Short mmCIF file of C-alpha atoms and ligand atoms in Angstrom, two decimals:
data_model
loop_
_atom_site.label_atom_id
_atom_site.label_comp_id
_atom_site.label_asym_id
_atom_site.label_seq_id
_atom_site.Cartn_x
_atom_site.Cartn_y
_atom_site.Cartn_z
CA MET A 117 30.36 7.56 -3.16
CA VAL A 118 26.75 6.96 -2.92
CA SER A 119 25.06 6.77 -7.03
CA ASN A 120 23.15 8.89 -9.27
CA TYR A 121 19.76 6.41 -9.67
CA LEU A 122 18.23 7.49 -13.52
CA ASN A 123 14.83 8.00 -14.87
CA TYR A 124 13.99 5.18 -16.89
CA ILE A 125 12.08 6.13 -20.33
CA GLY A 126 11.72 4.31 -23.15
CA GLY A 127 14.04 1.46 -22.26
CA ARG A 128 16.83 3.53 -21.28
CA TRP A 129 18.36 4.89 -18.16
CA THR A 130 18.17 8.86 -18.25
CA GLU A 131 18.87 12.44 -16.01
CA SER A 132 16.42 13.99 -15.40
CA SER A 133 15.64 17.51 -18.33
CA THR A 134 16.66 19.86 -15.33
CA GLY A 135 19.96 18.26 -14.15
CA GLU A 136 18.71 18.59 -10.12
CA LYS A 137 19.19 15.74 -8.13
CA HIS A 138 16.96 14.62 -5.10
CA GLU A 139 19.57 13.80 -1.83
CA HIS A 140 18.02 10.19 -0.04
CA PHE A 141 19.26 9.84 3.84
CA ASN A 142 18.54 6.62 5.72
CA PRO A 143 15.79 7.58 8.46
CA ALA A 144 17.62 5.20 11.11
CA LYS A 145 20.64 7.33 10.43
CA PRO A 146 20.28 10.33 9.04
CA SER A 147 23.71 11.76 8.85
CA GLU A 148 24.05 8.73 5.87
CA SER A 149 23.56 9.59 2.55
CA ILE A 150 22.65 6.77 -0.12
CA GLY A 151 22.01 8.54 -3.06
CA PHE A 152 20.79 10.63 -5.37
CA THR A 153 17.05 10.19 -7.49
CA GLN A 154 16.30 12.80 -10.43
CA VAL A 155 14.05 15.31 -9.80
CA SER A 156 12.46 14.84 -12.97
CA SER A 157 10.48 18.01 -15.17
CA ILE A 158 6.87 17.51 -16.58
CA GLU A 159 9.30 17.68 -20.37
CA ASP A 160 10.18 14.34 -18.43
CA VAL A 161 6.78 12.81 -17.95
CA LYS A 162 4.98 14.12 -21.52
CA GLU A 163 8.59 12.49 -22.41
CA ALA A 164 7.31 9.06 -20.53
CA VAL A 165 3.81 8.88 -21.36
CA GLN A 166 4.69 9.41 -25.18
CA GLN A 167 6.85 6.38 -25.21
CA ALA A 168 3.97 4.35 -23.35
CA LYS A 169 1.69 5.09 -25.99
CA VAL A 170 4.19 3.97 -29.24
CA ALA A 171 5.12 1.19 -27.09
CA PHE A 172 1.62 0.23 -26.23
CA SER A 173 0.61 -0.61 -30.05
CA ASP A 174 2.84 -3.79 -30.16
CA TRP A 175 2.12 -4.10 -26.31
CA LYS A 176 -1.53 -4.39 -25.94
CA GLN A 177 -0.86 -7.18 -29.42
CA ARG A 178 1.12 -9.60 -27.68
CA SER A 179 -0.65 -13.14 -26.34
CA SER A 180 -1.14 -12.28 -22.77
CA VAL A 181 0.76 -15.28 -21.87
CA GLU A 182 4.19 -13.70 -23.17
CA ARG A 183 3.58 -10.65 -21.17
CA GLY A 184 3.17 -13.35 -17.80
CA GLU A 185 5.92 -14.96 -18.87
CA ILE A 186 8.26 -11.46 -18.62
CA LEU A 187 6.18 -11.50 -15.51
CA ARG A 188 7.24 -14.38 -15.07
CA LYS A 189 11.27 -13.47 -15.39
CA ALA A 190 11.29 -10.29 -13.31
CA ALA A 191 10.21 -12.26 -10.32
CA ASP A 192 13.18 -14.93 -10.63
CA PHE A 193 15.27 -11.29 -10.44
CA LEU A 194 13.53 -9.97 -8.01
CA GLU A 195 14.50 -12.90 -5.71
CA GLU A 196 17.42 -13.32 -7.16
CA ASN A 197 18.33 -9.84 -5.99
CA VAL A 198 16.28 -10.11 -2.64
CA GLN A 199 19.37 -8.73 -0.30
CA GLU A 200 20.46 -5.85 -2.54
CA ILE A 201 16.71 -4.80 -2.73
CA ALA A 202 15.92 -5.11 0.97
CA GLU A 203 19.05 -3.31 1.81
CA ILE A 204 18.03 -0.26 -0.31
CA ALA A 205 14.84 -0.30 1.00
CA THR A 206 15.57 -0.52 4.01
CA LYS A 207 17.99 2.03 4.10
CA GLU A 208 15.69 4.07 2.41
CA MET A 209 12.59 4.30 4.15
CA GLY A 210 13.83 2.26 7.34
CA LYS A 211 11.28 -0.83 7.23
CA ARG A 212 13.21 -3.49 9.21
CA ILE A 213 15.35 -5.73 6.85
CA VAL A 214 13.29 -8.79 7.70
CA GLU A 215 10.36 -6.68 6.65
CA THR A 216 11.64 -5.71 3.38
CA LYS A 217 13.32 -9.11 2.77
CA GLY A 218 9.79 -10.41 3.25
CA GLU A 219 8.11 -7.93 0.87
CA VAL A 220 10.70 -8.24 -1.85
CA LEU A 221 9.79 -11.83 -1.80
CA ARG A 222 6.14 -11.43 -1.35
CA GLY A 223 6.35 -9.12 -4.79
CA ALA A 224 7.93 -11.63 -6.90
CA MET A 225 5.03 -13.85 -5.75
CA ILE A 226 2.04 -10.63 -7.22
CA LEU A 227 4.22 -11.16 -10.34
CA ARG A 228 3.99 -15.32 -10.32
CA TYR A 229 0.39 -14.52 -9.67
CA PHE A 230 -0.33 -11.89 -12.61
CA ALA A 231 1.59 -13.69 -15.04
CA GLN A 232 -0.83 -16.83 -14.59
CA GLU A 233 -3.44 -15.03 -14.91
CA GLY A 234 -2.38 -14.78 -18.47
CA MET A 235 -3.27 -17.69 -18.78
CA ARG A 236 -6.89 -17.11 -17.81
CA LYS A 237 -10.44 -16.57 -19.46
CA THR A 238 -11.46 -12.64 -19.95
CA GLY A 239 -14.76 -13.14 -20.89
CA GLU A 240 -17.67 -15.24 -21.26
CA MET A 241 -20.44 -16.48 -24.22
CA LEU A 242 -23.29 -15.62 -23.47
CA PRO A 243 -26.75 -16.79 -25.26
CA SER A 244 -28.38 -14.30 -28.15
CA ALA A 245 -31.35 -14.26 -28.90
CA ASN A 246 -30.95 -14.48 -32.69
CA PRO A 247 -29.96 -18.02 -33.20
CA ASN A 248 -27.85 -16.83 -36.75
CA ASN A 249 -25.29 -14.77 -33.51
CA THR A 250 -22.53 -15.80 -31.62
CA LEU A 251 -22.26 -13.43 -29.18
CA TYR A 252 -18.83 -12.51 -26.21
CA THR A 253 -17.42 -10.58 -24.29
CA THR A 254 -14.07 -10.14 -24.06
CA ARG A 255 -11.12 -7.77 -22.27
CA VAL A 256 -9.26 -4.56 -23.96
CA PRO A 257 -6.42 -3.23 -21.76
CA VAL A 258 -7.06 0.82 -21.25
CA GLY A 259 -4.08 2.16 -23.08
CA VAL A 260 -1.22 4.36 -20.63
CA VAL A 261 -2.15 3.78 -17.39
CA SER A 262 -0.41 6.32 -14.76
CA VAL A 263 0.96 4.34 -11.51
CA ILE A 264 1.50 6.53 -8.39
CA SER A 265 2.62 5.09 -5.01
CA PRO A 266 3.58 5.80 -1.74
CA TRP A 267 6.91 4.61 -0.12
CA ASN A 268 4.97 2.40 2.97
CA PHE A 269 5.31 -0.92 1.12
CA PRO A 270 7.79 0.92 -1.27
CA ILE A 271 8.63 -3.20 -3.45
CA ALA A 272 4.70 -4.81 -3.11
CA ILE A 273 2.05 -1.30 -3.97
CA PRO A 274 4.09 -0.76 -7.08
CA ILE A 275 4.20 -4.55 -7.91
CA TRP A 276 0.65 -5.36 -7.12
CA LYS A 277 -0.32 -2.24 -9.56
CA ILE A 278 2.06 -2.66 -12.16
CA ALA A 279 1.85 -6.24 -13.15
CA PRO A 280 -1.54 -6.68 -13.52
CA ALA A 281 -1.36 -3.08 -15.73
CA LEU A 282 1.24 -5.20 -17.73
CA VAL A 283 -0.32 -8.63 -18.07
CA TYR A 284 -3.62 -7.39 -19.11
CA GLY A 285 -1.82 -5.26 -21.89
CA ASN A 286 -1.74 -1.74 -21.04
CA THR A 287 1.68 0.35 -20.73
CA VAL A 288 3.01 2.11 -17.36
CA VAL A 289 4.34 5.66 -16.36
CA TRP A 290 5.26 5.33 -12.49
CA LYS A 291 5.80 7.91 -10.63
CA PRO A 292 7.22 6.25 -7.35
CA ALA A 293 6.84 8.26 -3.79
CA GLN A 294 10.04 10.51 -3.63
CA ASP A 295 10.70 8.81 -0.83
CA ALA A 296 10.92 5.55 -2.15
CA GLY A 297 12.80 6.69 -4.95
CA ILE A 298 16.13 4.74 -5.51
CA THR A 299 14.11 1.18 -4.65
CA ALA A 300 12.23 2.10 -7.59
CA VAL A 301 14.88 1.94 -9.51
CA LYS A 302 16.09 -0.80 -8.51
CA ILE A 303 12.56 -2.61 -9.42
CA ALA A 304 12.96 -1.29 -12.95
CA GLU A 305 15.95 -2.81 -13.51
CA VAL A 306 14.17 -6.23 -12.27
CA PHE A 307 11.54 -5.37 -14.87
CA ASP A 308 14.47 -4.41 -17.40
CA LYS A 309 16.05 -7.14 -17.26
CA ALA A 310 13.33 -9.17 -17.91
CA GLY A 311 13.09 -8.60 -21.45
CA LEU A 312 9.58 -6.49 -20.55
CA PRO A 313 10.10 -4.05 -23.86
CA ALA A 314 11.54 -0.30 -24.42
CA GLY A 315 8.41 1.64 -23.01
CA VAL A 316 5.82 -0.78 -21.72
CA LEU A 317 7.31 0.73 -18.41
CA ASN A 318 8.78 4.23 -17.25
CA ILE A 319 9.89 5.77 -14.71
CA VAL A 320 9.68 9.30 -13.61
CA ASN A 321 11.13 10.63 -10.33
CA GLY A 322 10.26 13.49 -8.64
CA ARG A 323 8.11 15.38 -6.30
CA GLY A 324 4.66 14.42 -6.85
CA SER A 325 3.18 17.92 -5.62
CA ALA A 326 5.06 18.82 -9.20
CA LEU A 327 4.66 15.66 -11.47
CA GLY A 328 1.02 15.42 -10.63
CA ASN A 329 -1.29 17.39 -12.06
CA SER A 330 0.84 16.22 -15.76
CA ILE A 331 0.65 12.79 -14.39
CA VAL A 332 -2.64 12.82 -14.18
CA GLU A 333 -3.61 15.35 -17.13
CA HIS A 334 -1.81 14.11 -19.71
CA GLU A 335 -5.00 13.64 -22.33
CA ASP A 336 -2.53 10.14 -23.69
CA VAL A 337 -3.00 8.99 -19.50
CA ALA A 338 -6.91 6.11 -19.68
CA ALA A 339 -6.41 5.44 -16.19
CA ILE A 340 -4.64 6.35 -12.76
CA THR A 341 -4.55 4.20 -10.32
CA PHE A 342 -2.87 5.65 -6.92
CA THR A 343 -1.80 4.67 -2.79
CA GLY A 344 -1.78 7.93 -0.55
CA SER A 345 -3.25 10.60 1.44
CA ASN A 346 -7.01 11.46 1.25
CA GLU A 347 -6.05 14.45 0.45
CA VAL A 348 -4.11 14.00 -3.08
CA GLY A 349 -6.39 10.64 -3.81
CA ARG A 350 -9.23 13.35 -3.29
CA ALA A 351 -7.98 15.80 -5.79
CA ILE A 352 -6.94 13.27 -8.24
CA GLY A 353 -10.54 11.34 -8.59
CA ILE A 354 -11.84 15.30 -8.93
CA ARG A 355 -9.63 15.68 -11.57
CA ALA A 356 -9.68 12.20 -13.03
CA VAL A 357 -13.45 12.44 -13.26
CA ALA A 358 -13.33 16.03 -15.12
CA GLN A 359 -11.63 14.15 -18.46
CA ASN A 360 -13.67 11.35 -17.87
CA LYS A 361 -10.81 8.80 -16.85
CA LYS A 362 -10.77 5.21 -15.32
CA TYR A 363 -9.06 5.74 -11.57
CA GLN A 364 -8.21 4.04 -8.37
CA LEU A 365 -8.04 5.22 -4.98
CA GLU A 366 -6.73 3.42 -2.03
CA LEU A 367 -6.20 5.68 0.55
CA GLY A 368 -5.89 5.34 4.25
CA GLY A 369 -7.81 3.72 7.11
CA LYS A 370 -8.17 3.59 11.31
CA ASN A 371 -8.42 0.11 11.63
CA PRO A 372 -10.57 -0.86 14.78
CA VAL A 373 -9.81 -4.34 16.68
CA VAL A 374 -12.80 -5.38 18.95
CA VAL A 375 -11.74 -7.82 21.63
CA LEU A 376 -14.66 -9.46 23.88
CA LYS A 377 -14.95 -11.33 27.03
CA ASP A 378 -15.01 -14.94 25.68
CA ALA A 379 -11.96 -13.97 23.03
CA ASP A 380 -9.07 -16.02 23.35
CA ILE A 381 -7.33 -12.54 24.92
CA ASP A 382 -3.52 -14.15 24.61
CA LEU A 383 -4.17 -14.00 21.23
CA ALA A 384 -6.11 -10.49 20.78
CA ALA A 385 -3.01 -9.58 22.73
CA LYS A 386 -0.42 -10.58 19.95
CA LEU A 387 -2.46 -9.38 16.65
CA THR A 388 -3.26 -5.94 18.20
CA VAL A 389 0.38 -5.29 19.54
CA GLU A 390 1.43 -6.78 15.52
CA GLY A 391 -1.44 -5.21 13.70
CA CYS A 392 0.09 -2.10 15.25
CA MET A 393 3.97 -2.22 15.88
CA LYS A 394 4.23 -4.37 12.56
CA GLN A 395 6.26 -1.83 9.86
CA THR A 396 6.13 0.94 13.10
CA GLY A 397 2.70 1.52 12.56
CA GLN A 398 2.89 2.44 9.14
CA ARG A 399 0.98 0.34 7.34
CA CYS A 400 -2.88 2.07 5.56
CA THR A 401 -4.28 -1.36 7.53
CA ALA A 402 -2.64 -1.19 10.67
CA THR A 403 -4.48 -1.45 13.99
CA SER A 404 -5.36 2.41 15.17
CA ARG A 405 -7.74 1.60 17.78
CA VAL A 406 -9.23 -0.81 20.72
CA TYR A 407 -12.21 -1.80 21.68
CA VAL A 408 -12.07 -4.06 24.89
CA GLU A 409 -14.93 -5.17 26.88
CA GLU A 410 -15.06 -3.99 30.34
CA ALA A 411 -14.70 -6.92 32.25
CA ILE A 412 -11.47 -8.10 30.32
CA TYR A 413 -10.41 -4.34 30.02
CA ASP A 414 -7.66 -5.36 32.73
CA LEU A 415 -6.36 -8.15 31.51
CA PHE A 416 -6.05 -7.06 28.35
CA MET A 417 -4.30 -4.22 29.11
CA GLU A 418 -1.66 -6.13 31.09
CA LYS A 419 -0.86 -8.77 28.47
CA ILE A 420 -0.18 -5.73 25.55
CA MET A 421 1.91 -4.23 28.36
CA ARG A 422 3.75 -7.54 28.28
CA ILE A 423 4.49 -7.35 25.08
CA VAL A 424 5.18 -3.80 23.84
CA LYS A 425 7.72 -3.79 26.73
CA ASP A 426 10.07 -6.32 24.77
CA ILE A 427 9.79 -4.93 21.40
CA LYS A 428 13.63 -3.13 20.52
CA VAL A 429 13.29 0.21 18.56
CA GLY A 430 16.45 0.89 16.58
CA ASP A 431 18.31 0.67 13.33
CA GLY A 432 16.27 -2.47 11.11
CA ILE A 433 19.26 -3.09 8.96
CA ASN A 434 19.93 -5.23 12.60
CA GLU A 435 17.92 -8.51 12.43
CA SER A 436 17.71 -9.29 15.67
CA VAL A 437 15.89 -4.76 15.86
CA THR A 438 11.59 -5.40 16.70
CA MET A 439 10.89 -1.69 15.43
CA GLY A 440 12.32 0.32 13.07
CA PRO A 441 12.57 4.41 12.80
CA VAL A 442 9.49 6.06 11.19
CA ALA A 443 9.73 7.11 7.14
CA SER A 444 11.08 10.35 7.22
CA LYS A 445 11.05 13.76 9.17
CA LYS A 446 7.73 14.40 8.18
CA GLN A 447 6.74 11.43 9.47
CA TYR A 448 7.90 11.94 12.69
CA GLU A 449 6.56 15.06 13.31
CA THR A 450 3.38 14.38 11.88
CA VAL A 451 3.90 11.30 15.14
CA CYS A 452 4.87 13.27 17.35
CA SER A 453 2.46 15.76 16.92
CA TYR A 454 -0.23 13.19 17.51
CA ILE A 455 1.57 12.16 20.41
CA GLU A 456 0.88 15.44 22.00
CA LYS A 457 -2.70 15.88 20.62
CA GLY A 458 -3.84 12.56 22.35
CA ILE A 459 -2.48 14.34 25.63
CA GLU A 460 -3.45 17.48 25.16
CA GLU A 461 -7.08 16.39 25.08
CA GLY A 462 -6.90 14.50 27.63
CA GLY A 463 -6.02 10.51 26.75
CA ASN A 464 -4.20 8.70 29.13
CA LEU A 465 -0.20 8.31 27.57
CA TYR A 466 -0.10 4.36 29.52
CA TYR A 467 3.33 3.40 27.90
CA GLY A 468 6.04 5.43 25.42
CA GLY A 469 5.56 8.09 23.41
CA LYS A 470 8.98 9.84 23.60
CA THR A 471 11.82 9.88 20.81
CA LEU A 472 14.30 7.80 21.36
CA GLU A 473 17.57 9.85 21.90
CA GLY A 474 20.86 8.76 22.67
CA PRO A 475 24.34 6.78 20.91
CA ASP A 476 22.76 3.87 20.04
CA TYR A 477 20.36 5.66 17.95
CA GLN A 478 21.94 8.14 15.69
CA GLY A 479 19.85 10.90 15.53
CA GLY A 480 17.50 8.71 13.53
CA TYR A 481 12.94 9.28 13.41
CA PHE A 482 13.45 6.49 16.68
CA ILE A 483 9.64 6.95 18.66
CA GLU A 484 8.49 4.76 21.29
CA PRO A 485 5.73 1.83 21.16
CA THR A 486 2.74 4.18 21.82
CA ILE A 487 -0.17 3.29 23.86
CA PHE A 488 -3.12 6.06 25.00
CA ASP A 489 -5.59 4.24 27.94
CA ASN A 490 -8.79 6.10 28.57
CA VAL A 491 -9.72 7.75 24.80
CA THR A 492 -13.10 8.16 23.04
CA ASN A 493 -13.93 8.51 19.84
CA GLU A 494 -14.28 11.64 20.55
CA MET A 495 -10.28 12.42 20.71
CA THR A 496 -8.56 12.88 16.94
CA ILE A 497 -5.93 10.13 17.79
CA ALA A 498 -9.32 7.82 17.15
CA LYS A 499 -10.53 9.54 14.89
CA GLU A 500 -7.77 10.38 12.49
CA GLU A 501 -5.08 7.87 10.55
CA ILE A 502 -1.52 8.69 12.58
CA PHE A 503 0.22 5.74 10.55
CA GLY A 504 2.91 5.99 13.20
CA PRO A 505 3.17 2.71 16.55
CA VAL A 506 0.48 4.58 18.72
CA LEU A 507 -2.34 2.37 20.02
CA ALA A 508 -5.22 4.16 21.27
CA VAL A 509 -7.17 1.84 23.65
CA ILE A 510 -11.26 1.71 24.15
CA ARG A 511 -13.61 0.96 26.93
CA VAL A 512 -16.97 -0.91 25.80
CA ALA A 513 -19.37 -2.14 28.03
CA ASN A 514 -20.08 -5.08 25.31
CA TYR A 515 -20.01 -5.94 21.48
CA GLU A 516 -22.90 -3.55 19.93
CA GLU A 517 -21.41 -0.79 21.88
CA ALA A 518 -17.81 -1.65 20.17
CA LEU A 519 -19.30 -2.29 16.96
CA GLU A 520 -20.95 1.19 16.71
CA LYS A 521 -18.22 2.50 17.39
CA ALA A 522 -15.41 0.64 15.46
CA ASN A 523 -18.51 2.06 12.12
CA ASP A 524 -18.03 5.76 13.38
CA THR A 525 -15.61 6.97 11.09
CA ILE A 526 -15.01 7.77 7.84
CA TYR A 527 -12.73 5.18 7.16
CA GLY A 528 -14.11 1.66 6.18
CA LEU A 529 -10.87 -0.20 5.26
CA SER A 530 -9.91 -3.32 8.08
CA ALA A 531 -11.70 -4.07 10.89
CA SER A 532 -11.21 -7.23 13.50
CA LEU A 533 -12.93 -8.96 16.21
CA PHE A 534 -11.76 -10.99 17.93
CA THR A 535 -14.36 -13.67 19.48
CA THR A 536 -15.06 -17.40 19.84
CA ASN A 537 -19.07 -17.00 19.92
CA LEU A 538 -19.69 -17.30 16.25
CA ASP A 539 -23.12 -15.51 16.25
CA LYS A 540 -21.27 -12.26 17.16
CA ALA A 541 -18.25 -13.26 14.81
CA PHE A 542 -21.05 -13.74 11.83
CA HIS A 543 -23.01 -10.11 12.99
CA PHE A 544 -19.27 -8.55 12.18
CA ILE A 545 -18.98 -9.55 9.31
CA LYS A 546 -22.09 -8.28 7.94
CA ASN A 547 -22.15 -5.57 9.91
CA SER A 548 -18.37 -4.15 9.96
CA GLU A 549 -18.22 -0.99 7.25
CA VAL A 550 -14.78 -2.30 5.75
CA GLY A 551 -13.68 -3.49 2.91
CA LEU A 552 -11.30 -6.64 4.26
CA VAL A 553 -12.58 -8.08 7.94
CA GLN A 554 -10.44 -10.97 10.12
CA ILE A 555 -12.17 -12.74 12.94
CA ASN A 556 -9.37 -13.29 15.80
CA GLY A 557 -7.04 -12.10 12.50
CA GLU A 558 -5.17 -8.86 12.23
CA THR A 559 -6.42 -5.86 10.66
CA GLY A 560 -3.23 -5.85 8.60
CA GLY A 561 -1.90 -8.47 5.82
CA ALA A 562 -2.81 -8.82 2.65
CA GLU A 563 -2.94 -12.32 -0.31
CA PRO A 564 -2.23 -11.49 -4.47
CA GLN A 565 -5.38 -13.51 -5.10
CA ALA A 566 -8.01 -11.77 -3.19
CA PRO A 567 -9.34 -8.75 -3.79
CA PHE A 568 -7.70 -5.82 -2.11
CA GLY A 569 -9.41 -2.19 -0.79
CA GLY A 570 -12.19 -0.41 1.28
CA MET A 571 -15.32 1.22 1.95
CA LYS A 572 -16.18 4.72 2.83
CA GLU A 573 -13.29 7.17 2.10
CA SER A 574 -10.45 4.84 2.44
CA SER A 575 -11.13 3.74 -1.55
CA SER A 576 -12.60 4.75 -4.81
CA GLY A 577 -14.98 1.61 -4.20
CA THR A 578 -12.27 -0.77 -7.21
CA ARG A 579 -10.46 -3.37 -5.09
CA GLU A 580 -6.89 -4.18 -6.21
CA GLN A 581 -5.35 -7.96 -6.93
CA GLY A 582 -6.89 -11.16 -7.39
CA GLN A 583 -9.30 -11.67 -10.37
CA ALA A 584 -10.40 -7.87 -9.58
CA ALA A 585 -7.84 -6.09 -10.39
CA MET A 586 -8.51 -6.84 -14.80
CA GLU A 587 -11.78 -4.41 -14.20
CA PHE A 588 -9.75 -1.77 -13.40
CA PHE A 589 -6.86 -2.75 -15.75
CA THR A 590 -9.36 -3.74 -18.85
CA SER A 591 -12.12 -2.78 -20.85
CA TYR A 592 -15.23 -4.81 -21.94
CA LYS A 593 -16.17 -5.76 -25.44
CA THR A 594 -19.06 -7.26 -26.51
CA VAL A 595 -18.65 -8.86 -29.45
CA THR A 596 -21.30 -10.09 -32.19
CA ILE A 597 -20.43 -12.39 -34.27
CA THR A 598 -23.88 -13.22 -37.11
CA THR A 599 -23.30 -15.82 -39.34
CA LYS A 600 -25.88 -17.89 -42.03
CA MET A 601 -26.29 -21.87 -40.05
P1 NDP B 176 0.93 11.59 -0.56
O1 NDP B 176 -0.50 11.35 -0.88
O2 NDP B 176 1.20 13.06 -0.10
O3 NDP B 176 1.79 10.66 -1.27
C1 NDP B 176 1.75 9.51 -2.26
C2 NDP B 176 1.81 9.40 -3.84
O4 NDP B 176 1.48 10.58 -4.30
C3 NDP B 176 3.21 9.58 -3.88
O5 NDP B 176 3.94 9.06 -4.69
C4 NDP B 176 3.57 11.17 -3.69
O6 NDP B 176 4.72 12.21 -4.18
C5 NDP B 176 2.73 11.26 -4.78
N1 NDP B 176 1.70 12.68 -5.05
C6 NDP B 176 1.59 13.79 -3.74
N2 NDP B 176 0.79 15.16 -4.25
C7 NDP B 176 0.56 15.05 -5.58
C8 NDP B 176 0.13 15.36 -6.22
N3 NDP B 176 -0.90 16.85 -5.91
N4 NDP B 176 -0.23 14.91 -7.73
C9 NDP B 176 0.00 13.45 -7.95
N5 NDP B 176 0.60 13.05 -6.69
C10 NDP B 176 0.95 13.13 -5.78
O7 NDP B 176 1.53 10.95 0.71
P2 NDP B 176 2.62 11.12 1.79
O8 NDP B 176 3.36 9.90 1.52
O9 NDP B 176 3.15 13.04 2.32
O10 NDP B 176 1.97 10.42 3.61
C11 NDP B 176 0.82 11.29 4.49
C12 NDP B 176 -0.32 10.79 5.63
O11 NDP B 176 -0.73 10.11 3.97
C13 NDP B 176 0.72 9.26 5.37
O12 NDP B 176 0.75 9.82 7.03
C14 NDP B 176 -0.64 8.25 5.80
O13 NDP B 176 -1.46 9.52 6.38
C15 NDP B 176 -1.18 8.65 4.03
N6 NDP B 176 -0.51 7.88 3.46
C16 NDP B 176 -1.35 6.58 3.44
C17 NDP B 176 -1.00 5.55 2.11
C18 NDP B 176 -1.78 4.15 1.98
O14 NDP B 176 -0.64 3.13 2.16
N7 NDP B 176 -3.15 4.26 2.08
C19 NDP B 176 -0.16 5.22 1.79
C20 NDP B 176 1.16 6.88 2.41
C21 NDP B 176 0.57 7.52 2.84
P3 NDP B 176 6.15 12.50 -3.23
O15 NDP B 176 6.45 11.58 -2.20
O16 NDP B 176 6.63 12.71 -4.34
O17 NDP B 176 5.66 13.93 -2.98
#
């Protein structure tokens, strides 16, 4: 029998007020039901915000060291339950078990990083013109924070939003992606076991389009942190500005790789394929365009083909599989429509492009790793975020042309250059219009201590993770104490 996963509001596990439930199916075998989550109402959101508001008055008074201690315990519980949580995430959104296990461990690492942040300085002493003044800054929490998270990193992304929110003294109302709602409940259980006081973290499952406005516009919500599509993010930003709320948006990417003739071509081929195909291409930092210098174009194609042909597509619960399905029917249809568009607009479908069918695939959303070559920057597959296992290869005469074309996009999340030329490497670091730049590395990847985020339409400009997270989750307070000295 499949389980009914409840909301977590005010420290209690509750059914939604609608009584409705959403059934989750395994994208690797869509006939397999894996459980139900709540279809919440605006009333449930209001209750969650109210509980978060009440909890805030006590939570903010606690020391950040004490708050960090709870995060540390949550990290331990997360690690202890790695297998169970990873299996649920794999069955819910298709990511390979090797990747979901890695993501659970990464979640624990993020929690420990932010637990430690609770011991770091949050202000500085400043000189004052008045010798009788003691002038310093400190940081205070902003209040109730709405966390709206996507399905593609169902563990790490919510944790990298929730952990800093909590350690700096905020309380949280979390609306996970509906396609990752069960995994979200498992994460809430971890915080509950770690002893988080009632109301400090609340989870409300349900459809974003139905709950989104209430979770953003509620007068007691002080800030919204969102990761997802540009369309939804932009609308959230507009509503937040209208109410003078803090907001943080991490949106899409169209991340380029540039491969120069002096590069280590084997390394470039390996990391381009991994950058594109890991997690079935469903990462905001995934490689989706590669600009290759004319002189090494054929050699590069040969090398990526050798790697791509070895990719074993299948149900990610099997550890020998190297690429899982896409996460949902909706995602499957989107990716297939981009492949069709690529062909229609004159891209050369060099490899893949088909749905994998037959008894081994059980009707799952499996798409072959797909390579287009002879792509131009004008084609849709070179412009729009596909969020699937599709690589566009583009021939360029030299580094200058590659840089210009790599920057010719509305996005600015991540970019990577493969070269052994130090001058070009530094030129690229300075001139690529992205928030994350790699030299001889994959476009994806993030470490908890390093700021993460993009430029242009990839981000609202704030940064997540690292000490940069403090900027969003706290407000400055400037203090002047005047004494007779
Ligand atoms: P969405 O932007 O629709 O979803 C992201 C989150 O926002 C989910 O929790 C969703 O809830 C919620 N949401 C949806 N509508 C609203 C709303 N009106 N107000 C507030 N919150 C809302 O992305 P999709 O999941 O539909 O994916 C579409 C595309 O977006 C992908 O193909 C990809 O290109 C991009 N994307 C980018 C991500 C990134 O990491 N930058 C992550 C995910 C998607 P619910 O799930 O219930 O709809």
